[in-house]
mmCIF file with all atom_site columns, C-alpha atoms in Angstrom:
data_model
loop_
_atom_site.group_PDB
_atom_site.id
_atom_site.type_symbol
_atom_site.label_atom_id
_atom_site.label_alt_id
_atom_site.label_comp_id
_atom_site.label_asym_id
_atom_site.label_entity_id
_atom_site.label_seq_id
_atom_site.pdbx_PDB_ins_code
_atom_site.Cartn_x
_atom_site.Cartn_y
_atom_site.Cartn_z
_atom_site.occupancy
_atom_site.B_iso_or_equiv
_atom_site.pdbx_formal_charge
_atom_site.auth_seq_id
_atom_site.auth_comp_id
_atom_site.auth_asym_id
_atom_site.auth_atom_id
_atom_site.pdbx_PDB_model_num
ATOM 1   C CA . UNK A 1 1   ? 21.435 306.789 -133.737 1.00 34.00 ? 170 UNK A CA 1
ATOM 2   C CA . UNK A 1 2   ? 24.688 307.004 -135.754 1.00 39.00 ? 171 UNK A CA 1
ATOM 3   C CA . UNK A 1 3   ? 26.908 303.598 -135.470 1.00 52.00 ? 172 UNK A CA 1
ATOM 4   C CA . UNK A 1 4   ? 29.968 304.642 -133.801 1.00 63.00 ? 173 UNK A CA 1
ATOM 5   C CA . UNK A 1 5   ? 32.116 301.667 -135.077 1.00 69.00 ? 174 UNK A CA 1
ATOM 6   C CA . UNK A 1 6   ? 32.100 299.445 -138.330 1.00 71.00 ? 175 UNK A CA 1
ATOM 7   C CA . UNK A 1 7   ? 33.140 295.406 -138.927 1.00 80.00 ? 176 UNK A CA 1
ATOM 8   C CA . UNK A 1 8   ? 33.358 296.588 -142.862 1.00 85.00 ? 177 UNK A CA 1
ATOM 9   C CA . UNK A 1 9   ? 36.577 295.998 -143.948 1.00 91.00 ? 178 UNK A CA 1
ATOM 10  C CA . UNK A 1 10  ? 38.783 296.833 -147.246 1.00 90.00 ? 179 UNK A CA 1
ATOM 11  C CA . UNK A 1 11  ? 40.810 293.920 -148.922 1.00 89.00 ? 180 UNK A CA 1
ATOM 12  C CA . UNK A 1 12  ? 43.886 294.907 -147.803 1.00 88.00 ? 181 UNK A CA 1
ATOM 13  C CA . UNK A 1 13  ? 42.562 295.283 -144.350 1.00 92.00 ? 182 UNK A CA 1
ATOM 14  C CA . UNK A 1 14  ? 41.052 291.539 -144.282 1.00 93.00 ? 183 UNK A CA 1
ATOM 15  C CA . UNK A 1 15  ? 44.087 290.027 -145.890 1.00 93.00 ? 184 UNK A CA 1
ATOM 16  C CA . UNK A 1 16  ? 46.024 291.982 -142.443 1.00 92.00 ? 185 UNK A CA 1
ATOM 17  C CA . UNK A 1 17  ? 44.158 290.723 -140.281 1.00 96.00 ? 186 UNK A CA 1
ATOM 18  C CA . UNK A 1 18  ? 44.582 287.138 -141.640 1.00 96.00 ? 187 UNK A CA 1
ATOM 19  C CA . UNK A 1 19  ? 48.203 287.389 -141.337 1.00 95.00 ? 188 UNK A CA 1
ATOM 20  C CA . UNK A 1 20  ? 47.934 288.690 -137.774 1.00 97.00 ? 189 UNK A CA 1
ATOM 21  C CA . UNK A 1 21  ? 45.975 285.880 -137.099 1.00 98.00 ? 190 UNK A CA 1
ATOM 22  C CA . UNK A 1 22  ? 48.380 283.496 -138.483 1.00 98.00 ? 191 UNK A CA 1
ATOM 23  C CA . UNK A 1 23  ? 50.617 284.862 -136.480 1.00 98.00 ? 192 UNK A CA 1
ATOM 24  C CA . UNK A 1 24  ? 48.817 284.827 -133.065 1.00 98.00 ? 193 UNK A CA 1
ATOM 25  C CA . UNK A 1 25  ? 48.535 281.122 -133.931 1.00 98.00 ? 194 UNK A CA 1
ATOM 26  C CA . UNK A 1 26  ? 51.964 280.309 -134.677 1.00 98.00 ? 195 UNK A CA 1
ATOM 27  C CA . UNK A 1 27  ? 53.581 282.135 -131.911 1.00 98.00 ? 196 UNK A CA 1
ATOM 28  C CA . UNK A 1 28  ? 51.279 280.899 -129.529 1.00 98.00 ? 197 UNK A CA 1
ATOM 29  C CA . UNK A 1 29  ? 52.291 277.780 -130.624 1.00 98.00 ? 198 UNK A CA 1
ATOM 30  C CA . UNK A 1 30  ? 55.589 278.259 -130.022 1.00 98.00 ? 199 UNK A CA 1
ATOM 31  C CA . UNK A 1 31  ? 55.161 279.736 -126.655 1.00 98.00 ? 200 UNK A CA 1
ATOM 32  C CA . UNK A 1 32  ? 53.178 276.592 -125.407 1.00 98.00 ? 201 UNK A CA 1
ATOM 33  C CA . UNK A 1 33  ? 55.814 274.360 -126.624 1.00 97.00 ? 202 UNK A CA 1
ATOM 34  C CA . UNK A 1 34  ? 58.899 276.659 -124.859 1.00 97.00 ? 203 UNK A CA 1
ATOM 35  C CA . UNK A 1 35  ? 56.591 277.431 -121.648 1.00 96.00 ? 204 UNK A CA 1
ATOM 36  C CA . UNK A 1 36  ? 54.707 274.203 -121.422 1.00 96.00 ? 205 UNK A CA 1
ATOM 37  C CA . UNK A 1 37  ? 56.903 271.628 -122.963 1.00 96.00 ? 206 UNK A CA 1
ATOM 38  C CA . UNK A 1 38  ? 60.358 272.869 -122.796 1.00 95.00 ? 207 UNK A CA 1
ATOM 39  C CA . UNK A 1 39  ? 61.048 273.174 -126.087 1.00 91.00 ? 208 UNK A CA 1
ATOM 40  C CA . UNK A 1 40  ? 60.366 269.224 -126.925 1.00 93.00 ? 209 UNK A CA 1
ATOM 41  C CA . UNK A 1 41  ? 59.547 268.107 -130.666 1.00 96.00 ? 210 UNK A CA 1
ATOM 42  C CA . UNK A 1 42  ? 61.962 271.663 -132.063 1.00 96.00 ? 211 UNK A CA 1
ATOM 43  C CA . UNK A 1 43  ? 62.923 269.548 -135.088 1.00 97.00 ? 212 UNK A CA 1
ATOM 44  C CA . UNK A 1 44  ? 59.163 268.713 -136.225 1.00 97.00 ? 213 UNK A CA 1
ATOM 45  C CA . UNK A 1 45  ? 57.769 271.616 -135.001 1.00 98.00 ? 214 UNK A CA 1
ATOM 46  C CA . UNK A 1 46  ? 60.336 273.519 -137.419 1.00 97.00 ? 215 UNK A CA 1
ATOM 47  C CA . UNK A 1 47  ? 59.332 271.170 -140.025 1.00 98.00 ? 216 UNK A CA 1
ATOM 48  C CA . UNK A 1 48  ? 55.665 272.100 -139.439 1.00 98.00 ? 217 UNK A CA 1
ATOM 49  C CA . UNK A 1 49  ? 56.459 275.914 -139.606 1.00 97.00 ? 218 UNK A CA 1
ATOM 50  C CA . UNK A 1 50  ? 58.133 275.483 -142.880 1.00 97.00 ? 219 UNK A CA 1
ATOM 51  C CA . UNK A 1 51  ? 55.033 274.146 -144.223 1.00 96.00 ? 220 UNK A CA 1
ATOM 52  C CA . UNK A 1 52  ? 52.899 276.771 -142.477 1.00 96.00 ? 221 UNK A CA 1
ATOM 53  C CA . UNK A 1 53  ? 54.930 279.708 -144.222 1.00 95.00 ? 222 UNK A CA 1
ATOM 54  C CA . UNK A 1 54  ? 55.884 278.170 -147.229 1.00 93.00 ? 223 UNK A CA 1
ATOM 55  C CA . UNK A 1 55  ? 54.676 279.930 -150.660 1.00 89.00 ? 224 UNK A CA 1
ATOM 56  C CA . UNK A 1 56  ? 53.240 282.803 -149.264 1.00 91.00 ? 225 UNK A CA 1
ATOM 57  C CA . UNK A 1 57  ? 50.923 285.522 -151.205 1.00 90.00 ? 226 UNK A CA 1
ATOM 58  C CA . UNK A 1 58  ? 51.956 288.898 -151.710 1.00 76.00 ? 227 UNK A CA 1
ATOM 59  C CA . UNK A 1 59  ? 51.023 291.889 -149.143 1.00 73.00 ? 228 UNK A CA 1
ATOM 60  C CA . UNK A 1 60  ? 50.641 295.260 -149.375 1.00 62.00 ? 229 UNK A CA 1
ATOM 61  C CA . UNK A 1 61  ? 48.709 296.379 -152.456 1.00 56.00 ? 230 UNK A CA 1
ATOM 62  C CA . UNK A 1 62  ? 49.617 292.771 -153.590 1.00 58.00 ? 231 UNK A CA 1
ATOM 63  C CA . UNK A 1 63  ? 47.703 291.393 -150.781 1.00 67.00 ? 232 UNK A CA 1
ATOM 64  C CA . UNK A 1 64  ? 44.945 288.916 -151.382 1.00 89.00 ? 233 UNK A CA 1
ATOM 65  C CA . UNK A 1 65  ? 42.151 288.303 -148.684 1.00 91.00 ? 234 UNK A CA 1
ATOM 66  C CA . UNK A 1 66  ? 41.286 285.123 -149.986 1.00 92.00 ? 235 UNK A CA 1
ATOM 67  C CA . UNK A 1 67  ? 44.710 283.531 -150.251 1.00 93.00 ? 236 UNK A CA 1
ATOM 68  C CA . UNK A 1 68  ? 45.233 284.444 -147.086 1.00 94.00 ? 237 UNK A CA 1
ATOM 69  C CA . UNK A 1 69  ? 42.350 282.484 -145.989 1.00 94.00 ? 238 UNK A CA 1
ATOM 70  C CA . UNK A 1 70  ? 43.685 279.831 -147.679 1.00 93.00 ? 239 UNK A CA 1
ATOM 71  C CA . UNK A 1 71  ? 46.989 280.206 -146.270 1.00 94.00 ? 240 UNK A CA 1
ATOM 72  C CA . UNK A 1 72  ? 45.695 280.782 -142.430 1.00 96.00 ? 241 UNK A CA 1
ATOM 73  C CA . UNK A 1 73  ? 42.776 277.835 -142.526 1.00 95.00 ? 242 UNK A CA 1
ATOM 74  C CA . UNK A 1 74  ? 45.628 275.478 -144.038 1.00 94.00 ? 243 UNK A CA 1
ATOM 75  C CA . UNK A 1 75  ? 47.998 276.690 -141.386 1.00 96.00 ? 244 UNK A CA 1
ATOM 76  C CA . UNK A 1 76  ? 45.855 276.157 -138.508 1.00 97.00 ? 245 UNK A CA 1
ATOM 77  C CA . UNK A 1 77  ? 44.587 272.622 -140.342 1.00 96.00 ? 246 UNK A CA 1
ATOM 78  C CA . UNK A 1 78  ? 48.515 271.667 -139.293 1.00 97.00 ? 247 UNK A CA 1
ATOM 79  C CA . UNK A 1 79  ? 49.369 272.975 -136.195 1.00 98.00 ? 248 UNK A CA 1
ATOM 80  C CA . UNK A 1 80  ? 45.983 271.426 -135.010 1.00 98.00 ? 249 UNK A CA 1
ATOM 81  C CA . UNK A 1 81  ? 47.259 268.067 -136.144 1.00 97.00 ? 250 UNK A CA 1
ATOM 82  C CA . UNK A 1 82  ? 51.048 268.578 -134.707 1.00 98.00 ? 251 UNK A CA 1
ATOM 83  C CA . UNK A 1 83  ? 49.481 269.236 -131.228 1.00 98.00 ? 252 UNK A CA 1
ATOM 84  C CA . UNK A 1 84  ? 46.548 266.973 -131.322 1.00 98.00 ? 253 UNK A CA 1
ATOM 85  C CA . UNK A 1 85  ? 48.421 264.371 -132.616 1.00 97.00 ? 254 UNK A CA 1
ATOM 86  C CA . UNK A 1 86  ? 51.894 264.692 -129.626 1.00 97.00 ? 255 UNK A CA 1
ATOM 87  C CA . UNK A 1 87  ? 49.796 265.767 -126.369 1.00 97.00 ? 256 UNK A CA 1
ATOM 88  C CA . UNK A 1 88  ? 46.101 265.274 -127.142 1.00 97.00 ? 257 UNK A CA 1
ATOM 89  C CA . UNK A 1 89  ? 42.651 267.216 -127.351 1.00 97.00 ? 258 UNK A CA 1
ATOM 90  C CA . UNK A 1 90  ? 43.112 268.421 -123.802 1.00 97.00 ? 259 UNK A CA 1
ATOM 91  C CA . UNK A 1 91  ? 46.136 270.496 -124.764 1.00 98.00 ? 260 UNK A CA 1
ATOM 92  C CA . UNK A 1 92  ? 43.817 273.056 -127.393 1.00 98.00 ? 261 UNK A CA 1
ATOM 93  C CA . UNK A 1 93  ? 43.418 274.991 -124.354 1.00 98.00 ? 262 UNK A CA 1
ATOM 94  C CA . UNK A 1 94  ? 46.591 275.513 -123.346 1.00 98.00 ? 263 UNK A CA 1
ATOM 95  C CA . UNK A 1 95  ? 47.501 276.457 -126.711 1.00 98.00 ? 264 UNK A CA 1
ATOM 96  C CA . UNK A 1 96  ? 44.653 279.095 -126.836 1.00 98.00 ? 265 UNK A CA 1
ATOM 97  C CA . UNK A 1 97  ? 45.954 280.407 -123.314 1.00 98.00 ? 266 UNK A CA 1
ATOM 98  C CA . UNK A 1 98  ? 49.560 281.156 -125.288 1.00 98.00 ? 267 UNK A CA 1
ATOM 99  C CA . UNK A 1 99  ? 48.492 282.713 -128.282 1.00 98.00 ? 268 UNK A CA 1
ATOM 100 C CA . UNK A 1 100 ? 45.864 285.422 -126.297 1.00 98.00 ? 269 UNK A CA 1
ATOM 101 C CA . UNK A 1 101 ? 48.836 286.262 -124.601 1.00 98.00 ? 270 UNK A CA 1
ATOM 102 C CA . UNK A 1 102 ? 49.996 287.445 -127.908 1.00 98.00 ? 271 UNK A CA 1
ATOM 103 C CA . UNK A 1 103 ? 47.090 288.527 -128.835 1.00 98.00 ? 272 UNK A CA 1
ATOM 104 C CA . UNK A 1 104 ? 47.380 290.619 -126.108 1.00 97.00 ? 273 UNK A CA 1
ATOM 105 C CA . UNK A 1 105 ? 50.227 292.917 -127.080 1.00 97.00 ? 274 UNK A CA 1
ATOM 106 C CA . UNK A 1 106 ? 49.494 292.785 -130.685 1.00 97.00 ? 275 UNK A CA 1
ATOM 107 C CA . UNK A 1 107 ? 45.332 293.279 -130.776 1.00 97.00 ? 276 UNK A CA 1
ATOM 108 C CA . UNK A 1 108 ? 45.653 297.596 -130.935 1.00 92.00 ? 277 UNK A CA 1
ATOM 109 C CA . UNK A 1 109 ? 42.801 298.875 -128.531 1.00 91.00 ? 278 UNK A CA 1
ATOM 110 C CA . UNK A 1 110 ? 40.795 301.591 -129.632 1.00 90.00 ? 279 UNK A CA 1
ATOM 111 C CA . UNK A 1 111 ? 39.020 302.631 -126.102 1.00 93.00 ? 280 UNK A CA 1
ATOM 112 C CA . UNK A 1 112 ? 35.908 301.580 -126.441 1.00 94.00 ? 281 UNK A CA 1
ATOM 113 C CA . UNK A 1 113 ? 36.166 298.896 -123.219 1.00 96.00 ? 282 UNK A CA 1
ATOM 114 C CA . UNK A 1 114 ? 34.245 295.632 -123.638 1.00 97.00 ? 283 UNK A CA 1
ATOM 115 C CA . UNK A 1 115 ? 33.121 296.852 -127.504 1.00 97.00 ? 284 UNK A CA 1
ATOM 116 C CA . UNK A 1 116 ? 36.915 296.720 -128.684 1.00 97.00 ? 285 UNK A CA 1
ATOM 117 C CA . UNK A 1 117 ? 37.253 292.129 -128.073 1.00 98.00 ? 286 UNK A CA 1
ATOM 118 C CA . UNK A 1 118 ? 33.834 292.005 -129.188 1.00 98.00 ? 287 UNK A CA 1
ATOM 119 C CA . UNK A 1 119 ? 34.376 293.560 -132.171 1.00 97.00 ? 288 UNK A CA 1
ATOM 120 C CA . UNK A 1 120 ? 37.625 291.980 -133.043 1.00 97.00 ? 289 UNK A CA 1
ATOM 121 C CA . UNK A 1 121 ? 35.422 288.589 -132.904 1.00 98.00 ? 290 UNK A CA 1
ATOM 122 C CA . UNK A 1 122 ? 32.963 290.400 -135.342 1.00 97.00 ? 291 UNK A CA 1
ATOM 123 C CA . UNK A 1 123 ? 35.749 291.044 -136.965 1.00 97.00 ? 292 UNK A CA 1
ATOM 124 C CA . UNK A 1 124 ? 36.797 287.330 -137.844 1.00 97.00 ? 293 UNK A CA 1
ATOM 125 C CA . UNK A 1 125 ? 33.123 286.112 -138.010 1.00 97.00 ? 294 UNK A CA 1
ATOM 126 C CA . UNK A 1 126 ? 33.310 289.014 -141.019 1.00 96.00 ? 295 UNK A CA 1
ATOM 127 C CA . UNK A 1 127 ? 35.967 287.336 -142.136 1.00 96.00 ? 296 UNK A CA 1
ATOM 128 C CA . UNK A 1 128 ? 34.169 284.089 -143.247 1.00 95.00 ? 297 UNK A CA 1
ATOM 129 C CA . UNK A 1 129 ? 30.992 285.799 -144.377 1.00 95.00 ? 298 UNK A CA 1
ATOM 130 C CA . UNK A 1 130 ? 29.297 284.731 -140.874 1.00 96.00 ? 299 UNK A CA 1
ATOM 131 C CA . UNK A 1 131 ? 25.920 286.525 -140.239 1.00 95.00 ? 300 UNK A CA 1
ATOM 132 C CA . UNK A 1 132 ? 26.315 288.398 -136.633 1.00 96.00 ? 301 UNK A CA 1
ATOM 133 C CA . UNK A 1 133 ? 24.818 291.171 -135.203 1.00 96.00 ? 302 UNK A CA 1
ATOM 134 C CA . UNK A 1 134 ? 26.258 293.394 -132.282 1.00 97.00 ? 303 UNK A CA 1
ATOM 135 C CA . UNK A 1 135 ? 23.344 292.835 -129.928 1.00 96.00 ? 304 UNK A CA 1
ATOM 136 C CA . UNK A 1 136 ? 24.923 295.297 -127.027 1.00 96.00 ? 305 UNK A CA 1
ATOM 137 C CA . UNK A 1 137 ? 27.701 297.866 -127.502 1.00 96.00 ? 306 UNK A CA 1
ATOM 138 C CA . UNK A 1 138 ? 28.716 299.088 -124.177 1.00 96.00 ? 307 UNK A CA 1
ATOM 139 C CA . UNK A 1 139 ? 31.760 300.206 -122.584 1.00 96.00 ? 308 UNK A CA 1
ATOM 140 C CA . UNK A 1 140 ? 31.280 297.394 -119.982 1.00 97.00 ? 309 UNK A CA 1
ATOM 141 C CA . UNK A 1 141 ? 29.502 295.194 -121.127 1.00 97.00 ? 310 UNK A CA 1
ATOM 142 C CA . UNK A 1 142 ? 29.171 293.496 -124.809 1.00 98.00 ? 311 UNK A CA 1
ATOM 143 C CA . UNK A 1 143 ? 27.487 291.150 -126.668 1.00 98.00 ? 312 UNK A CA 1
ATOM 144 C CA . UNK A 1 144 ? 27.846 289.532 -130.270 1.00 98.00 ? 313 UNK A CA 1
ATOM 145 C CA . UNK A 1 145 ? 25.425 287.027 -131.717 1.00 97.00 ? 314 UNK A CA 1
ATOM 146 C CA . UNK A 1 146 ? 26.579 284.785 -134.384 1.00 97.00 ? 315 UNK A CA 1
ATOM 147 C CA . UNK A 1 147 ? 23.517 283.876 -135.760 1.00 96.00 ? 316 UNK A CA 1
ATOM 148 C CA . UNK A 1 148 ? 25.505 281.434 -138.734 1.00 96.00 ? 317 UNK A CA 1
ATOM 149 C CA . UNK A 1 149 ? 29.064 280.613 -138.303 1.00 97.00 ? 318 UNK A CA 1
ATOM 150 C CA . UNK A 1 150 ? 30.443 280.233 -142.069 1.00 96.00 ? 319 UNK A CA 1
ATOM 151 C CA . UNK A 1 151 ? 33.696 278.638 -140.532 1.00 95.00 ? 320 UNK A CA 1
ATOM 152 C CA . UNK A 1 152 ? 31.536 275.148 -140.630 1.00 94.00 ? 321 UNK A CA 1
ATOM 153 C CA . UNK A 1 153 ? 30.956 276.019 -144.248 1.00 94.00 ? 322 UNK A CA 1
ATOM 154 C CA . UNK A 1 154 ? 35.053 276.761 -145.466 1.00 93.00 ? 323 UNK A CA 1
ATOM 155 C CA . UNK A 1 155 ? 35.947 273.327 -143.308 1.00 91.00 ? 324 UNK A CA 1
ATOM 156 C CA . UNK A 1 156 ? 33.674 271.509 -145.765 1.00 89.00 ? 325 UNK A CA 1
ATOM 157 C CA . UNK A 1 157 ? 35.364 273.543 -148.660 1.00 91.00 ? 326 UNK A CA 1
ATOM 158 C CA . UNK A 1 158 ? 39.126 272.869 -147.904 1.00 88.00 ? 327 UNK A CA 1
ATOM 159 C CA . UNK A 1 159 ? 38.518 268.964 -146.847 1.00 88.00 ? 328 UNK A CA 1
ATOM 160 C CA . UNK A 1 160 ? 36.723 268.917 -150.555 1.00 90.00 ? 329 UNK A CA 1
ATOM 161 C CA . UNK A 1 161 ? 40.110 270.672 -151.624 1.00 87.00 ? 330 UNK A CA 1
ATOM 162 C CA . UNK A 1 162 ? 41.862 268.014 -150.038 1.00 89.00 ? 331 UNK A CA 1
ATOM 163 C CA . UNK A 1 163 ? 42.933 269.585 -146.362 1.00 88.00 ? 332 UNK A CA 1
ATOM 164 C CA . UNK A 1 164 ? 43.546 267.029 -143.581 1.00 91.00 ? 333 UNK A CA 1
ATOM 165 C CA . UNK A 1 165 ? 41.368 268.552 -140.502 1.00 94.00 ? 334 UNK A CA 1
ATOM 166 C CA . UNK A 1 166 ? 41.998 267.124 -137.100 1.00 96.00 ? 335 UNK A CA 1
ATOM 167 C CA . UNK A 1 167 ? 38.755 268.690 -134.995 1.00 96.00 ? 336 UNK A CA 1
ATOM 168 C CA . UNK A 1 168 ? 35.570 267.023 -135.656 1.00 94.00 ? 337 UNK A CA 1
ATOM 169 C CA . UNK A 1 169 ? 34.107 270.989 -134.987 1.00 95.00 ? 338 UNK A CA 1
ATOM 170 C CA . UNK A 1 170 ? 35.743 273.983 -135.116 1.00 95.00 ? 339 UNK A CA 1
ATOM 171 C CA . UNK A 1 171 ? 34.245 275.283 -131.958 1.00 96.00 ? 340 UNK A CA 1
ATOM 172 C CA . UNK A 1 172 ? 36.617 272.468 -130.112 1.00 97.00 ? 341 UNK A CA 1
ATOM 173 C CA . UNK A 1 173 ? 39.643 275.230 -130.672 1.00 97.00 ? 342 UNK A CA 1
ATOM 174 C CA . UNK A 1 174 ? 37.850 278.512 -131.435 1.00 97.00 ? 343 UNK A CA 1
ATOM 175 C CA . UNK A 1 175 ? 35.882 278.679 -128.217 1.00 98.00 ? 344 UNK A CA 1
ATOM 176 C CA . UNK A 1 176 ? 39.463 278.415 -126.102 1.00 98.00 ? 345 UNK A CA 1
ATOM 177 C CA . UNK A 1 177 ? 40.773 280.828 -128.377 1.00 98.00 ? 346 UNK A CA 1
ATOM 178 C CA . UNK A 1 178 ? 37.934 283.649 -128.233 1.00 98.00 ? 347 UNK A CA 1
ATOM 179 C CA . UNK A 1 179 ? 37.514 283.272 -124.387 1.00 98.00 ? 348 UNK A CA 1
ATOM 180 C CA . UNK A 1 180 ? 41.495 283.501 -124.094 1.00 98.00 ? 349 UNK A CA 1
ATOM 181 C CA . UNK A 1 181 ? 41.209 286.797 -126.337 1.00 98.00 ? 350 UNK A CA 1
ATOM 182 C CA . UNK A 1 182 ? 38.742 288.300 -124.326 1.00 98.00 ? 351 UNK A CA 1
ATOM 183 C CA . UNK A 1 183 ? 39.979 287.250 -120.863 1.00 98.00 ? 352 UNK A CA 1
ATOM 184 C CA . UNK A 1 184 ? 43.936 288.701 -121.754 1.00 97.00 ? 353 UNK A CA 1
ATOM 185 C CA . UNK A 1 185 ? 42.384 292.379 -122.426 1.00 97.00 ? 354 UNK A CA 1
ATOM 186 C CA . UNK A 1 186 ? 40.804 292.207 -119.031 1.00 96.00 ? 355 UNK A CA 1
ATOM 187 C CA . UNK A 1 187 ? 37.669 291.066 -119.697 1.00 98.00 ? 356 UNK A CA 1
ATOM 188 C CA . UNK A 1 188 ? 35.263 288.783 -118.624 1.00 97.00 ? 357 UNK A CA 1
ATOM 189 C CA . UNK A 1 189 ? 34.214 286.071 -120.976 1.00 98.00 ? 358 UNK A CA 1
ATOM 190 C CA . UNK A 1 190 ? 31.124 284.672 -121.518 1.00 97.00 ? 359 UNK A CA 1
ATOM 191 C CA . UNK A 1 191 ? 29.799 282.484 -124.244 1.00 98.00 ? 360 UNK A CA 1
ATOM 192 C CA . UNK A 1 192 ? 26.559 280.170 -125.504 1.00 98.00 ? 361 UNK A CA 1
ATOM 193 C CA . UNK A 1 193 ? 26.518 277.743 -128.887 1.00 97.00 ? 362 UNK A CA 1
ATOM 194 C CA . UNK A 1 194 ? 23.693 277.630 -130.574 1.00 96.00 ? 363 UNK A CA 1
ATOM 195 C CA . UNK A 1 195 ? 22.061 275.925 -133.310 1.00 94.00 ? 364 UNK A CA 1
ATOM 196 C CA . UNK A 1 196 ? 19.404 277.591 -135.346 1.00 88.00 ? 365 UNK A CA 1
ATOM 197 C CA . UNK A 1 197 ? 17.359 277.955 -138.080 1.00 90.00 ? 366 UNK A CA 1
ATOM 198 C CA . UNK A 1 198 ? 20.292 279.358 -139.987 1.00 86.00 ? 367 UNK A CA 1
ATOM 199 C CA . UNK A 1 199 ? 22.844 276.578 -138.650 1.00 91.00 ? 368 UNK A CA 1
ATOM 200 C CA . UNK A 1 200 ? 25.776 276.494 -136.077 1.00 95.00 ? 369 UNK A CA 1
ATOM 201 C CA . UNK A 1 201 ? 26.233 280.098 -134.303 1.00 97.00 ? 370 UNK A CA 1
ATOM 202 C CA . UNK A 1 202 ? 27.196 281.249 -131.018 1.00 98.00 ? 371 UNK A CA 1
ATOM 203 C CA . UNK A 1 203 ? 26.574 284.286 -128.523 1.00 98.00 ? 372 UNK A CA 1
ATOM 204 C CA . UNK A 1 204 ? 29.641 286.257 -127.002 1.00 98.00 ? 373 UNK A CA 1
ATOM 205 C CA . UNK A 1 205 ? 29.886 288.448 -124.192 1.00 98.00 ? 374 UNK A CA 1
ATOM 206 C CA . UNK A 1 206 ? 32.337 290.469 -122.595 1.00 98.00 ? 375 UNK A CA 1
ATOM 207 C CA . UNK A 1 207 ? 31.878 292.113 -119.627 1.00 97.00 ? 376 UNK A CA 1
ATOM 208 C CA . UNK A 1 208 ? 34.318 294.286 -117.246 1.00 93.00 ? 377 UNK A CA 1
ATOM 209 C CA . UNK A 1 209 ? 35.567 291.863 -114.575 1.00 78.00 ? 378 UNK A CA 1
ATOM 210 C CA . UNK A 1 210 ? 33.900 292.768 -111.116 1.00 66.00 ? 379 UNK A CA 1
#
């Protein structure tokens, strides 16, 4: 049977979708701290952003995937530690909440139903150079299995390049943030870590909600 879709992605194409996730971040972030906390901490949280978009790579033909990644993990690394470090662990969901709502207007669907989030987190997990494998592909129901999540590998990488992380596991943010995704297109969420023979990996479902 002929695939109908594809995670394969040019350069140019993974180095877009690093800046749209950048951007999901940081204006969720910014959301939460208008919606949530009235606009309190402006002045460092302007600070922060300055850092966040400060020498960035080209984009276009220009565009380089992996300084990007670079660009994205190390701007994630520091709005991690601004909100960890003002309102605590328990506010990573909140945040999450605010940038799916983003994610929500800016996350094109291509009409495939439940398939389309699922594949977006195939997507990312591509992204790292995760192994996954699209276990179901319906229209109402999907699943993705993540049999090695490579994210645990780049944390190791930028602390040894000298990046201050604030989670002890990346899973402490990322599963808010995936369920939010899936939940602001409509879709149930559904989700299982795991811990294999190939390492730290998860299982993610959506499903049209009853």
């Amino acid at each position: 049977m002929k695939q109908k879709y594809s995670t394969d992605m040019s350069p140019s194409e993974r180095a877009a979708l690093w800046r749209q996730r950048l951007f999901e971040a940081e204006a969720g972030l910014t959301r939460y701290l208008t919606e949530t906390r009235g606009g309190q901490d402006i002045d460092d949280w302007i600070a922060v952003r300055s850092e966040i978009f400060a020498d960035l790579p080209g984009r276009g033909a220009e565009a380089d995937a992996d300084d990007w990644q670079r660009v994205f993990f190390r701007a994630q690394a520091l709005m991690e530690r601004f909100l960890v470090s003002r309102y605590g662990h328990g506010e990573l969901a909140a945040w999450a909440r605010a940038g799916a709502e983003v994610h929500r207007y800016v996350e094109a669907g291509h009409g495939r139903g439940a398939l389309d989030p699922i594949l977006r987190v195939a997507r990312q997990a591509e992204l790292y150079g995760s192994r996954y494998r699209v276990v179901e592909d319906g229209a109402e129901r999907a699943v993705l299995e993540i049999s090695h999540c490579a994210i645990w590998d780049y944390r190791e990488q930028a602390r040894a390049r000298g990046v201050r992380l604030t989670l002890a596991s990346p899973c402490e943010y990322c599963v808010h943030a995936t369920g939010a995704n899936i939940a602001a297109k409509g879709f149930a969420a559904h989700h299982e870590l795991t811990e294999g023979p190939d390492g730290p990996g998860c299982i993610w479902e959506a499903q049209c909600a009853a």
